[in-house]
mmCIF file of C-alpha atoms and ligand atoms in Angstrom:
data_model
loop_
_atom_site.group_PDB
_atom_site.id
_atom_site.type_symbol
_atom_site.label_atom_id
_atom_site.label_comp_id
_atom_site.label_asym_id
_atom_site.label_seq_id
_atom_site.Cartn_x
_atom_site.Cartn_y
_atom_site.Cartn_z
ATOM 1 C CA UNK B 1 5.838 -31.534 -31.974
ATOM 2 C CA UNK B 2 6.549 -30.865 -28.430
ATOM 3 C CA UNK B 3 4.375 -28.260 -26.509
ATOM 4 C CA UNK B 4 5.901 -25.009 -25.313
ATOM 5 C CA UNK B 5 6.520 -25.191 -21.942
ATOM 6 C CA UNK B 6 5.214 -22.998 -19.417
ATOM 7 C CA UNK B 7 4.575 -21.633 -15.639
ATOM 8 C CA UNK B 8 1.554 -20.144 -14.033
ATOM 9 C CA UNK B 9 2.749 -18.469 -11.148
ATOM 10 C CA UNK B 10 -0.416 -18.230 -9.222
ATOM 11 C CA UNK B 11 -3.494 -20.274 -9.061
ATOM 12 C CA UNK B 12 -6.220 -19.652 -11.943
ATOM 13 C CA UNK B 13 -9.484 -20.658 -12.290
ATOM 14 C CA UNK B 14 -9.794 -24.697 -12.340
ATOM 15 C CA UNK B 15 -11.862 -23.799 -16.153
ATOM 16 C CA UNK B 16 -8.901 -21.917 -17.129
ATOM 17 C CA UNK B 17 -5.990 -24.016 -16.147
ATOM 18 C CA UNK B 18 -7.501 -26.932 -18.032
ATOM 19 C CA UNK B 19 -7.696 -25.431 -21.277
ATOM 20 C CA UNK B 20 -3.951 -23.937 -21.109
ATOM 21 C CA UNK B 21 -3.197 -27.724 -20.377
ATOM 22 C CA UNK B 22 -5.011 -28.716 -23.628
ATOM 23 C CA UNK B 23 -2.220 -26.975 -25.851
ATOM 24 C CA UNK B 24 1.022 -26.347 -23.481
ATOM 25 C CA UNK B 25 3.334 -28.175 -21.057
ATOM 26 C CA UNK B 26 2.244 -26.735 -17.894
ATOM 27 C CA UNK B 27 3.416 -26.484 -14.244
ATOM 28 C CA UNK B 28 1.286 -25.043 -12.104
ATOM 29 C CA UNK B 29 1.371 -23.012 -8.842
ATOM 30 C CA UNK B 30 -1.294 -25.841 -6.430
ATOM 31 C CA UNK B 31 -0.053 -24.136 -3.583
ATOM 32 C CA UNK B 32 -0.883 -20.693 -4.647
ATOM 33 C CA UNK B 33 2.340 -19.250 -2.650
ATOM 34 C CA UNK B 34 4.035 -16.218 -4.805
ATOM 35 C CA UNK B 35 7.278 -16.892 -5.745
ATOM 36 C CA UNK B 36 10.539 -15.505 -4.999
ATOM 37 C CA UNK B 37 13.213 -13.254 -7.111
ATOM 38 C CA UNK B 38 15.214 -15.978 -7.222
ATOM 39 C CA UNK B 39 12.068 -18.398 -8.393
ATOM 40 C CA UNK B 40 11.260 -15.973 -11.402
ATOM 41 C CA UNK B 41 15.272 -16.105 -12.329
ATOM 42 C CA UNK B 42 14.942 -19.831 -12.546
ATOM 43 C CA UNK B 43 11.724 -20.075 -14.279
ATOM 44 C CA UNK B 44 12.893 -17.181 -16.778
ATOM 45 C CA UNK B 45 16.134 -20.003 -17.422
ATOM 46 C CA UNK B 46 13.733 -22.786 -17.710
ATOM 47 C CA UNK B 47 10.353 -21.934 -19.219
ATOM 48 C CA UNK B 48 9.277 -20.728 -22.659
ATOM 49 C CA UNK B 49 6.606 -18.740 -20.915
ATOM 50 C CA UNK B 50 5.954 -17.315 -17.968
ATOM 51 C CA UNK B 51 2.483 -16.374 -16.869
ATOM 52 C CA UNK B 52 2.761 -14.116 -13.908
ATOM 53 C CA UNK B 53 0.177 -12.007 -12.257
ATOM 54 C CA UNK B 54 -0.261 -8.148 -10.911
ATOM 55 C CA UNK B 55 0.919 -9.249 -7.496
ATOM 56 C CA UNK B 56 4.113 -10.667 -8.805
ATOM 57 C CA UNK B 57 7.097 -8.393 -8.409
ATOM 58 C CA UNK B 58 9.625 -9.429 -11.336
ATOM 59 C CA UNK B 59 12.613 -6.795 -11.035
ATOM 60 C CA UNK B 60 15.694 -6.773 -12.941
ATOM 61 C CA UNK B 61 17.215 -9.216 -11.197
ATOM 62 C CA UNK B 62 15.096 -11.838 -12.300
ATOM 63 C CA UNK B 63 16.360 -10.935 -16.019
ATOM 64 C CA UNK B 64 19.982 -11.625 -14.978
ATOM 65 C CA UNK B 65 20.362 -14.844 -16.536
ATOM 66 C CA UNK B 66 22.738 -15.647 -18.648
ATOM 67 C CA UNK B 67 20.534 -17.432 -21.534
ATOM 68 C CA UNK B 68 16.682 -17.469 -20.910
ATOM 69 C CA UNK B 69 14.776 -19.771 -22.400
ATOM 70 C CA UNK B 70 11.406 -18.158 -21.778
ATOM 71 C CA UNK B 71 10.322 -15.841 -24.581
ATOM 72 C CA UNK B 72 7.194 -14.299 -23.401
ATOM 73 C CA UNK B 73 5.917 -13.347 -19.956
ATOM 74 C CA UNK B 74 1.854 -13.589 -21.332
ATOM 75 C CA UNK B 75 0.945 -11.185 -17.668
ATOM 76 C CA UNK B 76 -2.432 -12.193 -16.303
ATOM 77 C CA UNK B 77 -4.204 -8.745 -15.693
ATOM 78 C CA UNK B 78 -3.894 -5.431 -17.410
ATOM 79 C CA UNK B 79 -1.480 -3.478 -15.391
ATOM 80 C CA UNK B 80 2.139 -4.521 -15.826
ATOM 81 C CA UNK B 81 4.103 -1.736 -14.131
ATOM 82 C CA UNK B 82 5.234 -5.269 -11.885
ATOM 83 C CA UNK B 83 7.693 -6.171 -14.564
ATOM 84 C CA UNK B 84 11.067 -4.507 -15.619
ATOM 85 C CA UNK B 85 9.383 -4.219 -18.826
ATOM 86 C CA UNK B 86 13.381 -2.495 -19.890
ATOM 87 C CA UNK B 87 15.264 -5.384 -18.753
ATOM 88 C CA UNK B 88 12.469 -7.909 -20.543
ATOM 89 C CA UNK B 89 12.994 -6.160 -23.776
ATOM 90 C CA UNK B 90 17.277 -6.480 -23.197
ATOM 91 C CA UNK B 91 16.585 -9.925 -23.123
ATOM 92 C CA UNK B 92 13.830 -10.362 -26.081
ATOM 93 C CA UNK B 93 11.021 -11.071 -23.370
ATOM 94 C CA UNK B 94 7.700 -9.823 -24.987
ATOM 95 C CA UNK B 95 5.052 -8.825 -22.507
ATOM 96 C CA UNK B 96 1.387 -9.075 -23.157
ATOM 97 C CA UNK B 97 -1.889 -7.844 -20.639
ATOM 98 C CA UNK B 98 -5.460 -9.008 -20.492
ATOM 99 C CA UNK B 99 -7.138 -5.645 -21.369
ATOM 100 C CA UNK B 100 -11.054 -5.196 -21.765
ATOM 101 C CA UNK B 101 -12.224 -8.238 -20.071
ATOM 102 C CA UNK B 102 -12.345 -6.737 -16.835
ATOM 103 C CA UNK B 103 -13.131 -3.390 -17.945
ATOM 104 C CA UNK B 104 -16.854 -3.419 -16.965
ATOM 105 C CA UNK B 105 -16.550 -5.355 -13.542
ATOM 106 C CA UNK B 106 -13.574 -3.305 -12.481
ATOM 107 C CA UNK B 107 -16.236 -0.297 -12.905
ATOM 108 C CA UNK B 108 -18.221 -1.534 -11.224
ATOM 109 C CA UNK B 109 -16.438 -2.215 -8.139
ATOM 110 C CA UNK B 110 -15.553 1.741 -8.333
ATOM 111 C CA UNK B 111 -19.033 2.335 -8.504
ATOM 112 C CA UNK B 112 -19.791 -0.049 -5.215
ATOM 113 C CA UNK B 113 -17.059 1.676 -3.906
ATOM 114 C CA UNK B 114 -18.070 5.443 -4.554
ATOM 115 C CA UNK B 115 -21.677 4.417 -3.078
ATOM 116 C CA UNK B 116 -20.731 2.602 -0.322
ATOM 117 C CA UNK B 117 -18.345 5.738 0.673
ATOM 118 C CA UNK B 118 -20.857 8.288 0.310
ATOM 119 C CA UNK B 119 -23.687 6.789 1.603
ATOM 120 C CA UNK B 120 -21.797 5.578 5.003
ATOM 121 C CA UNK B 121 -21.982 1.881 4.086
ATOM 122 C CA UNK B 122 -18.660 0.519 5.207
ATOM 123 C CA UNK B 123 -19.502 2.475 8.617
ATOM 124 C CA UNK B 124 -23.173 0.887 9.184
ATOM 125 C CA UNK B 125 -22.184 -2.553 8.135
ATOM 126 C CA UNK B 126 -19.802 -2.099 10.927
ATOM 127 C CA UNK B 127 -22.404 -0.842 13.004
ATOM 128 C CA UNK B 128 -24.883 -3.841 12.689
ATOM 129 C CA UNK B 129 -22.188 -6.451 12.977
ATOM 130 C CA UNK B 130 -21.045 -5.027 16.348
ATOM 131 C CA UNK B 131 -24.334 -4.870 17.506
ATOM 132 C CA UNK B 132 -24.344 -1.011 17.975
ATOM 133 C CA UNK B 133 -27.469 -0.404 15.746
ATOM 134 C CA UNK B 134 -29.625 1.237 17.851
ATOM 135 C CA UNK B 135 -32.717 1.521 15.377
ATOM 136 C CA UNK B 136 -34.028 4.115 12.893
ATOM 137 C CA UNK B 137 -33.439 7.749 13.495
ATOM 138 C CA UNK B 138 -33.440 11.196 11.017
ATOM 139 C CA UNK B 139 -30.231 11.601 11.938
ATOM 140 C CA UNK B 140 -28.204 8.361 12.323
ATOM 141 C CA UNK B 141 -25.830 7.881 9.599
ATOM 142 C CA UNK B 142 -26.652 10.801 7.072
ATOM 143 C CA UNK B 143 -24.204 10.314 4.198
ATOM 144 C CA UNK B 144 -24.475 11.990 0.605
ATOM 145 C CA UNK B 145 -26.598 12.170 -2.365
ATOM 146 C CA UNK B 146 -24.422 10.492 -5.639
ATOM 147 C CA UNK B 147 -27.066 10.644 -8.592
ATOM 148 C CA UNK B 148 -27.084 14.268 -10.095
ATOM 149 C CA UNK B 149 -23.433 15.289 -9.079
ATOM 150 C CA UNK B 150 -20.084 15.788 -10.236
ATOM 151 C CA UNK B 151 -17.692 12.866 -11.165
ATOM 152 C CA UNK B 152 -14.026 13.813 -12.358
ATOM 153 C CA UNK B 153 -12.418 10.941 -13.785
ATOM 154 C CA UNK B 154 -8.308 10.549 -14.120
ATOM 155 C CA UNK B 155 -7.738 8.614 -16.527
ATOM 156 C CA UNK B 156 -9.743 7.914 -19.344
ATOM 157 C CA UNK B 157 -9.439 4.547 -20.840
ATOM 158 C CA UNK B 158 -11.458 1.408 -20.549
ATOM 159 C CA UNK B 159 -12.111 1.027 -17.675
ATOM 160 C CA UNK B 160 -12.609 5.130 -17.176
ATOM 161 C CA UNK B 161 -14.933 4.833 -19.590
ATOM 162 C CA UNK B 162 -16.722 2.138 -18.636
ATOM 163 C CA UNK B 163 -17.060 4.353 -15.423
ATOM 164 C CA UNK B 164 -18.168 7.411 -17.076
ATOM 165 C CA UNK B 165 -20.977 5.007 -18.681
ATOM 166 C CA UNK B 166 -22.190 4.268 -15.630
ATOM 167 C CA UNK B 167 -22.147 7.567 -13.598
ATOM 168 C CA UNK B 168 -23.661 9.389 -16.342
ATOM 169 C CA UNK B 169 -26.298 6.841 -17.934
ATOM 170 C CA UNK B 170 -27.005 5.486 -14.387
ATOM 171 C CA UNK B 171 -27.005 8.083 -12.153
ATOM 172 C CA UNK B 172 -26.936 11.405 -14.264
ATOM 173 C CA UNK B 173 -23.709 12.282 -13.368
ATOM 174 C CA UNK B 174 -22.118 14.927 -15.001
ATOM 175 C CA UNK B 175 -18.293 13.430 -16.033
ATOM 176 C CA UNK B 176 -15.214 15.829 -16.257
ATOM 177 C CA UNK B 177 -12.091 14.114 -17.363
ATOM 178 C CA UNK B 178 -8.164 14.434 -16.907
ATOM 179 C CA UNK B 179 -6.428 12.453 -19.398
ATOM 180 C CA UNK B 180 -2.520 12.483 -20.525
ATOM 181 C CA UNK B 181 -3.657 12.446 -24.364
ATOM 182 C CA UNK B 182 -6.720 14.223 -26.042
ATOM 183 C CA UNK B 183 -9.582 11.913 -25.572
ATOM 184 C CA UNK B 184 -11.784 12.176 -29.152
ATOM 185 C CA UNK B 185 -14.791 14.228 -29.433
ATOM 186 C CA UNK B 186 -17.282 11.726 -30.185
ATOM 187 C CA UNK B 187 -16.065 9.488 -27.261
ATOM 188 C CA UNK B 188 -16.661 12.498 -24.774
ATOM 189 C CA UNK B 189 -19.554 12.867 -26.458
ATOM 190 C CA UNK B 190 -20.491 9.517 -25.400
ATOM 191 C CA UNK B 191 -20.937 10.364 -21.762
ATOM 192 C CA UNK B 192 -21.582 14.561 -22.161
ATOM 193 C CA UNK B 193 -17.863 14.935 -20.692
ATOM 194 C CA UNK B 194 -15.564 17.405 -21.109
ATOM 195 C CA UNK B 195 -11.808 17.238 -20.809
ATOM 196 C CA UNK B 196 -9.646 19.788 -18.565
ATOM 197 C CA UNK B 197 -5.709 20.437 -19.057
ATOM 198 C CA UNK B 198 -4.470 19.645 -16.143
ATOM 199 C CA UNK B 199 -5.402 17.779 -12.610
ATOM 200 C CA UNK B 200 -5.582 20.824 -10.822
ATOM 201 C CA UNK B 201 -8.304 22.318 -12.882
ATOM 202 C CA UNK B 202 -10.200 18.740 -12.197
ATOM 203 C CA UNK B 203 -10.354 18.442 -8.585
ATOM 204 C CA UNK B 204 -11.735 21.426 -7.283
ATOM 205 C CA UNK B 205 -14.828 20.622 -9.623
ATOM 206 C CA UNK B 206 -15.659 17.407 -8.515
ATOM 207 C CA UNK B 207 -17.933 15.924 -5.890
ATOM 208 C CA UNK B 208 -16.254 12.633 -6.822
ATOM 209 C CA UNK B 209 -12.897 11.422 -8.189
ATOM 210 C CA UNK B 210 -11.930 8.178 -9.333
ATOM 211 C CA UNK B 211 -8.768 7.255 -10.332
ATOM 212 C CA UNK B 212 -8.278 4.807 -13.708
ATOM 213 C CA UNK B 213 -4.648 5.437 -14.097
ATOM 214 C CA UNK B 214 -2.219 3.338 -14.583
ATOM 215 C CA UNK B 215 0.701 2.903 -10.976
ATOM 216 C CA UNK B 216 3.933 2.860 -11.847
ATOM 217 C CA UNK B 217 6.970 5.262 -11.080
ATOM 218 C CA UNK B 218 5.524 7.852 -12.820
ATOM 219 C CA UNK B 219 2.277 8.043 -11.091
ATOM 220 C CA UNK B 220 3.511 7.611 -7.703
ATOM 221 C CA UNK B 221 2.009 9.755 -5.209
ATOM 222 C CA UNK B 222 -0.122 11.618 -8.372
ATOM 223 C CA UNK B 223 -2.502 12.420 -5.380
ATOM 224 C CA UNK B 224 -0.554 14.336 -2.609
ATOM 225 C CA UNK B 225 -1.500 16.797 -0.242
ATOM 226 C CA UNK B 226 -1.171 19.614 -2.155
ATOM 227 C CA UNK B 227 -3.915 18.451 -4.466
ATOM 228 C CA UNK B 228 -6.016 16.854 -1.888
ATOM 229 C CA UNK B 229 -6.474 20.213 -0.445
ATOM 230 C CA UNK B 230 -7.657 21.289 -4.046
ATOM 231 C CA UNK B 231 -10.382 19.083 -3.570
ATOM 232 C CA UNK B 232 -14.050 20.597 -2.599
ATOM 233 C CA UNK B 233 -14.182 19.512 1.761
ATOM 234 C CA UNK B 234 -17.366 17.159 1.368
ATOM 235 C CA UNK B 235 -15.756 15.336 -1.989
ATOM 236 C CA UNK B 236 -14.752 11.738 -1.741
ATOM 237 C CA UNK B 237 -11.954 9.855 -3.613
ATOM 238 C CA UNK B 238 -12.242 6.527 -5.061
ATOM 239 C CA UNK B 239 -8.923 4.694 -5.913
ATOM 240 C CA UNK B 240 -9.119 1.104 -7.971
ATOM 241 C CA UNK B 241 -6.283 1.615 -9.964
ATOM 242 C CA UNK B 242 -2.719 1.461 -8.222
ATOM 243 C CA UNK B 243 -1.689 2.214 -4.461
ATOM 244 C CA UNK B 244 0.871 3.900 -5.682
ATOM 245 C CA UNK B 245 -0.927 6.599 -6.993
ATOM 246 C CA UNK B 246 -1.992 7.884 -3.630
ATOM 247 C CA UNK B 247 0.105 9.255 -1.002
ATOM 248 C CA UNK B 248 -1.252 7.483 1.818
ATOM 249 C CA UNK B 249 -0.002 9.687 4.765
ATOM 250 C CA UNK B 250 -1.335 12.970 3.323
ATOM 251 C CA UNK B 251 -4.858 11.056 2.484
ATOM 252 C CA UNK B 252 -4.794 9.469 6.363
ATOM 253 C CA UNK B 253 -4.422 13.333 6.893
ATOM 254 C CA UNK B 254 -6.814 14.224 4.911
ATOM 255 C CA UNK B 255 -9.303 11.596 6.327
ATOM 256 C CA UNK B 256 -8.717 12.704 9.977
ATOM 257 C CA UNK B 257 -8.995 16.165 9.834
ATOM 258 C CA UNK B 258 -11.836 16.036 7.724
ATOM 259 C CA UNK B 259 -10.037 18.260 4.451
ATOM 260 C CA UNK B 260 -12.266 16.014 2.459
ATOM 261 C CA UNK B 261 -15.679 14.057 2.824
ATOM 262 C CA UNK B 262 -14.244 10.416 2.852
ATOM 263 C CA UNK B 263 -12.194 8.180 0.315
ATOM 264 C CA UNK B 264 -12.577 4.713 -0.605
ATOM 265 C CA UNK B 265 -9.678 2.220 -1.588
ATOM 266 C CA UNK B 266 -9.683 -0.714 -3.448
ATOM 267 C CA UNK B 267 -5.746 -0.947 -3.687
ATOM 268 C CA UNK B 268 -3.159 0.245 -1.826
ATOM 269 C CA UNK B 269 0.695 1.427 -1.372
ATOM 270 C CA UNK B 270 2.523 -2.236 -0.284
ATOM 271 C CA UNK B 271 -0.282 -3.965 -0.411
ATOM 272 C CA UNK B 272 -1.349 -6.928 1.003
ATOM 273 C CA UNK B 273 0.242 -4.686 4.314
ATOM 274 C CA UNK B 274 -1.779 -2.276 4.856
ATOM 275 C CA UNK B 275 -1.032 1.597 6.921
ATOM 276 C CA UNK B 276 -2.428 1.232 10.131
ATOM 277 C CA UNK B 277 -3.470 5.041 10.557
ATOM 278 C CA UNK B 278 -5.640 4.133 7.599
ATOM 279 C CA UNK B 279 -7.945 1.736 9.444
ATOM 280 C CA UNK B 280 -8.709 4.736 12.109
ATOM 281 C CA UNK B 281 -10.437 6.844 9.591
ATOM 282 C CA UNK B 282 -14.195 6.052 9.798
ATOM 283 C CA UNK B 283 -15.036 8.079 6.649
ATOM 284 C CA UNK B 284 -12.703 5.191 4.393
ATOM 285 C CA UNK B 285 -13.845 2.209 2.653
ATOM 286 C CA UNK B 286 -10.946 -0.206 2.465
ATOM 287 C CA UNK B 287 -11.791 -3.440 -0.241
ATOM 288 C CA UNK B 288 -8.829 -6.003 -0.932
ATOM 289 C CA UNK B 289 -8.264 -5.232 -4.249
ATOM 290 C CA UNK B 290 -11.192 -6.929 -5.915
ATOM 291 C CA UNK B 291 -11.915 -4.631 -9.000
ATOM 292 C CA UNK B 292 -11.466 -7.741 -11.554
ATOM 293 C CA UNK B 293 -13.134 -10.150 -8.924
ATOM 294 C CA UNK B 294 -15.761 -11.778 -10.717
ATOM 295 C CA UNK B 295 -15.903 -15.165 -11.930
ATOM 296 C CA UNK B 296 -16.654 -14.135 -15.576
ATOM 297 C CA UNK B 297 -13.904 -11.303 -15.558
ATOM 298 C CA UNK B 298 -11.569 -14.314 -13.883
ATOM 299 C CA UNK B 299 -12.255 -16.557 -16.575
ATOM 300 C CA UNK B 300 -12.233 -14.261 -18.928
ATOM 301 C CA UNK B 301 -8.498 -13.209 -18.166
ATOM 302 C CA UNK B 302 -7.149 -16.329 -18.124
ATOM 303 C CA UNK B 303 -8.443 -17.041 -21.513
ATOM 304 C CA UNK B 304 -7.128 -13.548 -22.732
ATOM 305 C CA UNK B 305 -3.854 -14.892 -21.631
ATOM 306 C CA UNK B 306 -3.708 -18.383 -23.677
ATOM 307 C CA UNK B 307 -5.082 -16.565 -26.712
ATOM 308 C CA UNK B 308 -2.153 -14.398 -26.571
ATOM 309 C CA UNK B 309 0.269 -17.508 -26.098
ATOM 310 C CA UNK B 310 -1.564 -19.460 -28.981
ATOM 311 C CA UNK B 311 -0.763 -16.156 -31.456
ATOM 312 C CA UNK B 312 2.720 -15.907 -30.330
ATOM 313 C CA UNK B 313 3.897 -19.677 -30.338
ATOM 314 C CA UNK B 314 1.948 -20.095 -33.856
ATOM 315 C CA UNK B 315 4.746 -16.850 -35.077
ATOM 316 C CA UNK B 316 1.858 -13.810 -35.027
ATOM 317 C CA UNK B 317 2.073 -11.150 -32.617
ATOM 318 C CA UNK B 318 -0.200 -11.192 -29.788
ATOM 319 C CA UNK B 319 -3.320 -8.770 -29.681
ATOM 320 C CA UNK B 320 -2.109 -7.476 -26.530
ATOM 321 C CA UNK B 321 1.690 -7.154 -27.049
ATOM 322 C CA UNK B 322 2.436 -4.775 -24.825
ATOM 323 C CA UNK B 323 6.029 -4.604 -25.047
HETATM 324 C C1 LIG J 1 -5.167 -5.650 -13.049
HETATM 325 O O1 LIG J 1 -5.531 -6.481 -13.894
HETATM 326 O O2 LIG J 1 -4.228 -4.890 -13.261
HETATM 327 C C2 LIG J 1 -5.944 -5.592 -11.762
HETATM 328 O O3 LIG J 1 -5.340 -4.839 -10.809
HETATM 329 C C3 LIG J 1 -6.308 -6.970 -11.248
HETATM 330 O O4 LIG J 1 -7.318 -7.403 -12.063
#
């Protein structure tokens, strides 16, 4: 029988791209360069799957073909607000994720991120590399205590779970959440948190807040200035979810006249181009989005992927069917 064909758009792990190999007809991207609209339209004409990544912007124009060939677009990573996922479904295009595999490591980068903000890490790295460190001193870079405080959390699924578990078994943190749909009892109960209504009862409690939201249209610019000034002035805002969410300007604002105690960003609004006011702020940590950047979460994702092609080519539906 022949094997399905099908495209990786980006470069995987070597591990990874072997095994898809075993099973399936695969091209893949050596060159690593993203492709363009008029790439995905041709690959969407030519391919029975696609496998595109977060970074990959597939609009409705790359659905505008007049018989696709390519049945599934199996998405390496979890968020997928990248893809018309309405013009997919016009054309009988499933869509799966990779959920849970990067759930822990993702957390943790928000927790590197939320210590290295508060405790002035970005700023002294920068420091000693310039060769500005001018020794020990009570005073020289006094940041903020983490363990003991007040961590709201927006957004409360794996990965803002995985979060909670860490704040609040690590570093006693006490966890309020904001969360579109009643989170269950005994999960709360997991990390002694307690859900508020809205995101403006949230903010004003919190020393810290991390975002684990999905991006998308319909959390653009969640965070604007109007909430950022509901924040306490000394809290600090962690963002590894989508740019999007953020309103960059009003944070920059924020940031410079000191409306809050620092932020630190592990995605951003455009990205790989990145808002130049944002590099003034000293009290910002700025990552390039690494949350899932481990070679176990890596690997991990790509196999996610091919088990999700294996259920769909053998006629089941994939785990992680999405839409
Ligand atoms: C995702 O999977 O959505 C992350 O942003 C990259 O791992």
């Amino acid at each position: 029988m022949q094997k399905p064909s099908v495209l990786v758009t980006r470069r995987w792990p070597a591990a990874v791209e072997a095994r898809l190999a075993e099973n399936y007809d695969v091209v893949l991207n050596r060159d690593d360069k993203p492709l363009s609209s008029m790439e995905f339209r041709e690959a969407i004409r030519q391919y029975d799957a696609v496998l595109p990544t977060v970074t990959d912007k597939i609009g409705a124009d790359a659905f505008d073909v007049a018989k696709p060939r390519t049945k599934i677009l199996a998405n390496y990573g979890v968020g997928f607000t990248h893809i018309d996922v309405g013009s997919a479904k016009n054309q009988g295009i499933a869509i799966t994720n990779t959920p849970d595999v990067l759930s822990e490591c993702t957390a943790d980068l928000a927790m590197t991120l939320m210590l290295m903000v508060a405790r002035r890490a970005g700023e002294g790295e920068r420091e000693v590399r310039a060769g500005n460190w001018t020794g020990w001193r009570p005073t020289h870079l006094v940041g903020r205590k983490v363990s003991g405080k007040v961590l709201g959390i927006i957004g409360f699924g794996r990965i803002g779970q995985e979060m909670a578990r860490r704040a609040h078994h690590g570093f006693g943190m006490d966890i309020v959440v904001y969360n579109r749909s009643l989170v269950p009892a005994e999960v709360l109960a997991r990390y002694n948190a307690r859900q508020v209504d809205t995101i403006e009862d949230l903010l004003p409690q919190c020393d810290f807040v991390s975002l684990h939201c999905p991006g998308g249209v319909e959390n653009r610019n969640m965070i604007n200035a109007t909430r950022l000034n509901l924040m306490k002035p000394d809290a600090y805002l962690i963002n590894t979810s989508r740019g999007e969410v953020v309103n960059e300007l009003a944070l920059t604002q924020a940031l410079m006249f000191e409306t809050i105690g620092g932020a630190a960003l592990d995605v951003f609004d455009g990205e790989p181009r990145i808002n130049p006011d944002l590099a003034q702020c000293d009290n910002l940590v700025m990552l390039p989005h690494l949350g899932s950047a481990t070679k176990e979460a890596r690997e991990a994702m790509g196999y996610r992927v091919i088990e999700n092609l294996n259920a769909f080519f053998s006629g089941q539906t994939p785990r992680d069917r999405v839409a």
